[in-house]
PDB file of C-alpha atoms in Angstrom:
ATOM      1  CA  MET A 197     -90.054  46.592 -36.935  1.00 77.00           C
ATOM      2  CA  GLY A 198     -88.255  49.294 -38.866  1.00 91.00           C
ATOM      3  CA  VAL A 199     -87.684  52.628 -37.175  1.00 96.00           C
ATOM      4  CA  ILE A 200     -89.638  55.434 -35.567  1.00 98.00           C
ATOM      5  CA  TRP A 201     -89.306  58.607 -37.658  1.00 98.00           C
ATOM      6  CA  VAL A 202     -89.970  61.956 -35.967  1.00 98.00           C
ATOM      7  CA  ASP A 203     -90.642  65.171 -37.885  1.00 96.00           C
ATOM      8  CA  ALA A 204     -88.714  66.846 -35.101  1.00 95.00           C
ATOM      9  CA  ASP A 205     -88.538  70.606 -35.711  1.00 87.00           C
ATOM     10  CA  ALA A 206     -91.801  71.496 -33.979  1.00 86.00           C
ATOM     11  CA  CYS A 207     -92.564  68.155 -32.340  1.00 93.00           C
ATOM     12  CA  PRO A 208     -93.601  68.529 -28.693  1.00 94.00           C
ATOM     13  CA  VAL A 209     -93.199  64.812 -27.872  1.00 96.00           C
ATOM     14  CA  LYS A 210     -89.579  64.016 -28.767  1.00 96.00           C
ATOM     15  CA  ALA A 211     -88.744  62.994 -25.178  1.00 95.00           C
ATOM     16  CA  GLU A 212     -91.805  60.737 -24.971  1.00 97.00           C
ATOM     17  CA  ALA A 213     -90.921  59.134 -28.324  1.00 97.00           C
ATOM     18  CA  GLU A 214     -87.370  58.503 -27.086  1.00 97.00           C
ATOM     19  CA  ARG A 215     -88.647  56.849 -23.894  1.00 97.00           C
ATOM     20  CA  VAL A 216     -90.957  54.510 -25.831  1.00 97.00           C
ATOM     21  CA  ALA A 217     -88.253  53.689 -28.407  1.00 97.00           C
ATOM     22  CA  THR A 218     -85.773  52.931 -25.620  1.00 97.00           C
ATOM     23  CA  ARG A 219     -88.228  50.730 -23.725  1.00 96.00           C
ATOM     24  CA  LEU A 220     -88.968  48.732 -26.899  1.00 96.00           C
ATOM     25  CA  GLY A 221     -85.383  48.725 -28.227  1.00 96.00           C
ATOM     26  CA  VAL A 222     -86.344  50.470 -31.481  1.00 96.00           C
ATOM     27  CA  LYS A 223     -84.229  52.950 -33.466  1.00 97.00           C
ATOM     28  CA  LEU A 224     -85.532  56.552 -33.335  1.00 98.00           C
ATOM     29  CA  MET A 225     -84.678  58.958 -36.174  1.00 98.00           C
ATOM     30  CA  LEU A 226     -85.123  62.656 -35.323  1.00 97.00           C
ATOM     31  CA  VAL A 227     -85.189  64.634 -38.580  1.00 97.00           C
ATOM     32  CA  SER A 228     -84.793  68.414 -38.370  1.00 95.00           C
ATOM     33  CA  ASN A 229     -83.299  71.514 -39.957  1.00 91.00           C
ATOM     34  CA  GLY A 230     -80.894  71.776 -37.010  1.00 84.00           C
ATOM     35  CA  GLY A 231     -80.959  73.379 -33.619  1.00 82.00           C
ATOM     36  CA  LEU A 232     -81.743  70.158 -31.763  1.00 88.00           C
ATOM     37  CA  ARG A 233     -79.338  68.880 -29.166  1.00 88.00           C
ATOM     38  CA  PRO A 234     -78.058  65.362 -29.940  1.00 90.00           C
ATOM     39  CA  SER A 235     -79.126  62.591 -27.602  1.00 92.00           C
ATOM     40  CA  PRO A 236     -76.510  60.346 -25.985  1.00 95.00           C
ATOM     41  CA  ASN A 237     -78.935  57.436 -26.426  1.00 97.00           C
ATOM     42  CA  PRO A 238     -77.434  54.917 -28.894  1.00 97.00           C
ATOM     43  CA  LEU A 239     -80.924  54.193 -30.299  1.00 97.00           C
ATOM     44  CA  VAL A 240     -81.424  57.852 -31.280  1.00 97.00           C
ATOM     45  CA  GLU A 241     -80.022  59.162 -34.528  1.00 97.00           C
ATOM     46  CA  MET A 242     -80.125  62.846 -35.394  1.00 95.00           C
ATOM     47  CA  VAL A 243     -80.613  63.665 -39.072  1.00 95.00           C
ATOM     48  CA  TYR A 244     -79.986  67.289 -39.993  1.00 94.00           C
ATOM     49  CA  VAL A 245     -81.345  68.330 -43.377  1.00 95.00           C
ATOM     50  CA  ASP A 246     -80.882  71.574 -45.300  1.00 93.00           C
ATOM     51  CA  GLN A 247     -82.980  74.614 -44.439  1.00 89.00           C
ATOM     52  CA  GLY A 248     -86.049  75.133 -46.571  1.00 85.00           C
ATOM     53  CA  PRO A 249     -89.727  74.405 -46.678  1.00 82.00           C
ATOM     54  CA  ASP A 250     -90.624  70.727 -46.389  1.00 89.00           C
ATOM     55  CA  VAL A 251     -87.008  69.456 -46.647  1.00 94.00           C
ATOM     56  CA  ALA A 252     -87.360  67.347 -43.481  1.00 94.00           C
ATOM     57  CA  ASP A 253     -90.765  66.128 -44.674  1.00 94.00           C
ATOM     58  CA  MET A 254     -89.332  65.033 -48.023  1.00 95.00           C
ATOM     59  CA  TYR A 255     -86.469  63.214 -46.281  1.00 97.00           C
ATOM     60  CA  ILE A 256     -88.916  61.210 -44.155  1.00 98.00           C
ATOM     61  CA  ALA A 257     -91.382  60.602 -46.998  1.00 97.00           C
ATOM     62  CA  GLU A 258     -88.616  59.160 -49.199  1.00 97.00           C
ATOM     63  CA  ARG A 259     -87.559  56.658 -46.518  1.00 97.00           C
ATOM     64  CA  ALA A 260     -90.546  55.686 -44.371  1.00 96.00           C
ATOM     65  CA  GLY A 261     -92.489  52.594 -45.298  1.00 95.00           C
ATOM     66  CA  ARG A 262     -94.037  49.377 -44.102  1.00 93.00           C
ATOM     67  CA  GLY A 263     -92.902  48.482 -40.599  1.00 93.00           C
ATOM     68  CA  ASP A 264     -92.016  52.079 -39.694  1.00 96.00           C
ATOM     69  CA  VAL A 265     -93.838  54.509 -37.434  1.00 97.00           C
ATOM     70  CA  VAL A 266     -93.904  58.216 -38.337  1.00 98.00           C
ATOM     71  CA  ILE A 267     -94.690  60.981 -35.862  1.00 98.00           C
ATOM     72  CA  THR A 268     -95.805  64.207 -37.507  1.00 96.00           C
ATOM     73  CA  ASN A 269     -98.399  66.941 -37.432  1.00 91.00           C
ATOM     74  CA  ASP A 270     -97.806  67.621 -41.134  1.00 92.00           C
ATOM     75  CA  ILE A 271    -100.841  66.188 -42.907  1.00 91.00           C
ATOM     76  CA  PRO A 272     -99.389  66.007 -46.460  1.00 92.00           C
ATOM     77  CA  LEU A 273     -96.350  64.162 -45.048  1.00 95.00           C
ATOM     78  CA  ALA A 274     -98.668  61.864 -43.101  1.00 94.00           C
ATOM     79  CA  ALA A 275    -100.633  61.101 -46.278  1.00 95.00           C
ATOM     80  CA  LYS A 276     -97.447  60.128 -48.158  1.00 95.00           C
ATOM     81  CA  CYS A 277     -96.287  57.917 -45.291  1.00 96.00           C
ATOM     82  CA  VAL A 278     -99.675  56.212 -44.922  1.00 96.00           C
ATOM     83  CA  GLU A 279     -99.640  55.551 -48.674  1.00 95.00           C
ATOM     84  CA  ALA A 280     -96.154  54.017 -48.320  1.00 96.00           C
ATOM     85  CA  GLY A 281     -97.474  51.631 -45.650  1.00 95.00           C
ATOM     86  CA  ALA A 282     -96.061  53.315 -42.535  1.00 96.00           C
ATOM     87  CA  ARG A 283     -98.064  53.725 -39.345  1.00 96.00           C
ATOM     88  CA  VAL A 284     -98.546  57.422 -38.570  1.00 96.00           C
ATOM     89  CA  LEU A 285     -99.293  59.208 -35.312  1.00 97.00           C
ATOM     90  CA  ARG A 286     -99.877  62.856 -34.583  1.00 94.00           C
ATOM     91  CA  PRO A 287     -98.251  64.253 -31.414  1.00 94.00           C
ATOM     92  CA  ASP A 288    -101.644  64.131 -29.670  1.00 91.00           C
ATOM     93  CA  GLY A 289    -101.753  60.346 -30.224  1.00 94.00           C
ATOM     94  CA  GLU A 290    -104.281  60.379 -33.080  1.00 92.00           C
ATOM     95  CA  ALA A 291    -103.536  57.616 -35.576  1.00 94.00           C
ATOM     96  CA  LEU A 292    -103.673  58.586 -39.245  1.00 94.00           C
ATOM     97  CA  THR A 293    -104.649  55.569 -41.316  1.00 95.00           C
ATOM     98  CA  PRO A 294    -105.830  54.697 -44.819  1.00 92.00           C
ATOM     99  CA  ALA A 295    -109.371  54.894 -43.396  1.00 93.00           C
ATOM    100  CA  ASN A 296    -109.154  58.488 -42.140  1.00 85.00           C
ATOM    101  CA  ILE A 297    -106.303  60.283 -43.936  1.00 83.00           C
ATOM    102  CA  GLY A 298    -108.545  61.470 -46.793  1.00 76.00           C
ATOM    103  CA  ASN A 299    -110.935  63.211 -44.393  1.00 74.00           C
ATOM    104  CA  VAL A 300    -108.070  64.689 -42.356  1.00 78.00           C
ATOM    105  CA  LEU A 301    -106.443  66.038 -45.538  1.00 76.00           C
ATOM    106  CA  ALA A 302    -109.755  67.517 -46.755  1.00 68.00           C
ATOM    107  CA  THR A 303    -110.363  69.182 -43.373  1.00 69.00           C
ATOM    108  CA  ARG A 304    -106.845  70.643 -43.428  1.00 63.00           C
ATOM    109  CA  ASP A 305    -107.446  72.096 -46.887  1.00 60.00           C
ATOM    110  CA  LEU A 306    -110.834  73.495 -45.859  1.00 64.00           C
ATOM    111  CA  MET A 307    -109.371  75.175 -42.779  1.00 62.00           C
ATOM    112  CA  ALA A 308    -106.545  76.669 -44.870  1.00 64.00           C
ATOM    113  CA  ASP A 309    -109.145  78.097 -47.268  1.00 57.00           C
ATOM    114  CA  LEU A 310    -111.167  79.549 -44.378  1.00 59.00           C
ATOM    115  CA  ARG A 311    -108.072  81.153 -42.842  1.00 62.00           C
ATOM    116  CA  SER A 312    -107.046  82.710 -46.159  1.00 69.00           C
ATOM    117  CA  ALA A 313    -110.583  84.060 -46.727  1.00 71.00           C
ATOM    118  CA  ASP A 314    -110.707  85.689 -43.270  1.00 69.00           C
ATOM    119  CA  PRO A 315    -107.448  87.414 -42.278  1.00 66.00           C
ATOM    120  CA  PHE A 316    -108.813  87.966 -38.759  1.00 68.00           C
ATOM    121  CA  ARG A 317    -109.335  84.248 -38.124  1.00 60.00           C
ATOM    122  CA  GLN A 318    -106.565  83.192 -35.795  1.00 61.00           C
ATOM    123  CA  GLY A 319    -105.068  79.718 -35.915  1.00 57.00           C
ATOM    124  CA  GLY A 320    -103.611  78.652 -32.598  1.00 57.00           C
ATOM    125  CA  GLY A 321    -104.963  75.713 -30.718  1.00 62.00           C
ATOM    126  CA  LYS A 322    -105.149  74.701 -27.126  1.00 70.00           C
ATOM    127  CA  PRO A 323    -101.924  74.303 -25.138  1.00 80.00           C
ATOM    128  CA  PHE A 324    -100.278  70.880 -25.121  1.00 82.00           C
ATOM    129  CA  SER A 325    -101.085  69.195 -21.799  1.00 88.00           C
ATOM    130  CA  LYS A 326     -99.740  66.346 -19.671  1.00 90.00           C
ATOM    131  CA  ALA A 327    -102.805  64.355 -20.723  1.00 91.00           C
ATOM    132  CA  ASP A 328    -101.858  64.899 -24.390  1.00 90.00           C
ATOM    133  CA  ARG A 329     -98.345  63.610 -23.656  1.00 92.00           C
ATOM    134  CA  ALA A 330     -99.694  60.550 -21.846  1.00 94.00           C
ATOM    135  CA  ARG A 331    -102.181  59.835 -24.665  1.00 94.00           C
ATOM    136  CA  PHE A 332     -99.334  60.086 -27.198  1.00 96.00           C
ATOM    137  CA  SER A 333     -97.029  57.778 -25.211  1.00 96.00           C
ATOM    138  CA  ASP A 334     -99.768  55.155 -24.887  1.00 96.00           C
ATOM    139  CA  ALA A 335    -100.617  55.394 -28.593  1.00 96.00           C
ATOM    140  CA  LEU A 336     -96.965  55.148 -29.681  1.00 97.00           C
ATOM    141  CA  ASP A 337     -96.377  52.170 -27.416  1.00 96.00           C
ATOM    142  CA  ARG A 338     -99.450  50.417 -28.860  1.00 96.00           C
ATOM    143  CA  VAL A 339     -98.605  51.210 -32.518  1.00 95.00           C
ATOM    144  CA  ALA A 340     -94.911  50.321 -32.173  1.00 96.00           C
ATOM    145  CA  ARG A 341     -95.746  47.009 -30.494  1.00 95.00           C
ATOM    146  CA  ALA A 342     -98.163  46.216 -33.347  1.00 93.00           C
ATOM    147  CA  ALA A 343     -95.419  47.000 -35.883  1.00 92.00           C
ATOM    148  CA  ILE A 344     -92.991  44.753 -33.992  1.00 91.00           C
ATOM    149  CA  ARG A 345     -95.538  41.882 -33.952  1.00 90.00           C
ATOM    150  CA  GLU A 346     -96.183  42.375 -37.669  1.00 86.00           C
ATOM    151  CA  ALA A 347     -92.434  42.213 -38.419  1.00 83.00           C
ATOM    152  CA  GLU A 348     -92.006  39.073 -36.304  1.00 86.00           C
ATOM    153  CA  ASN A 349     -94.900  37.334 -38.070  1.00 85.00           C
ATOM    154  CA  GLY A 350     -93.587  38.240 -41.510  1.00 70.00           C
TER     155      GLY A 350
END
């Protein structure tokens, strides 16, 4: 298996990703614009990119590929990573795959259009729960193990 890439600036599951990576012995790359405290874990590498829109996303998109796992809530980044052959998970544990990324991208665009047409429509979702964290950890464990098996079998 390659590495686990985390779009880390607004990621609510960094600690869960680190626990799974440590348990499986996989390198974890936390990519952010700064402000994150470095981890003493030798499997965790902090990557600080320049400030600016989508700089962290571009960094990940240019490097992630087959055998890697990417954790992001950014749908355009997810689409690029899926296209490059990486396995992609959202922080709620939802897998983004070649089979569903087109629909997810279309829904994102539709919701953006609806929000821009109605300035009173508020975004905001439900709070992130312990169940969401557990679902994510289970999904990451499953996806990372599949990537490891794939790498071992060539």
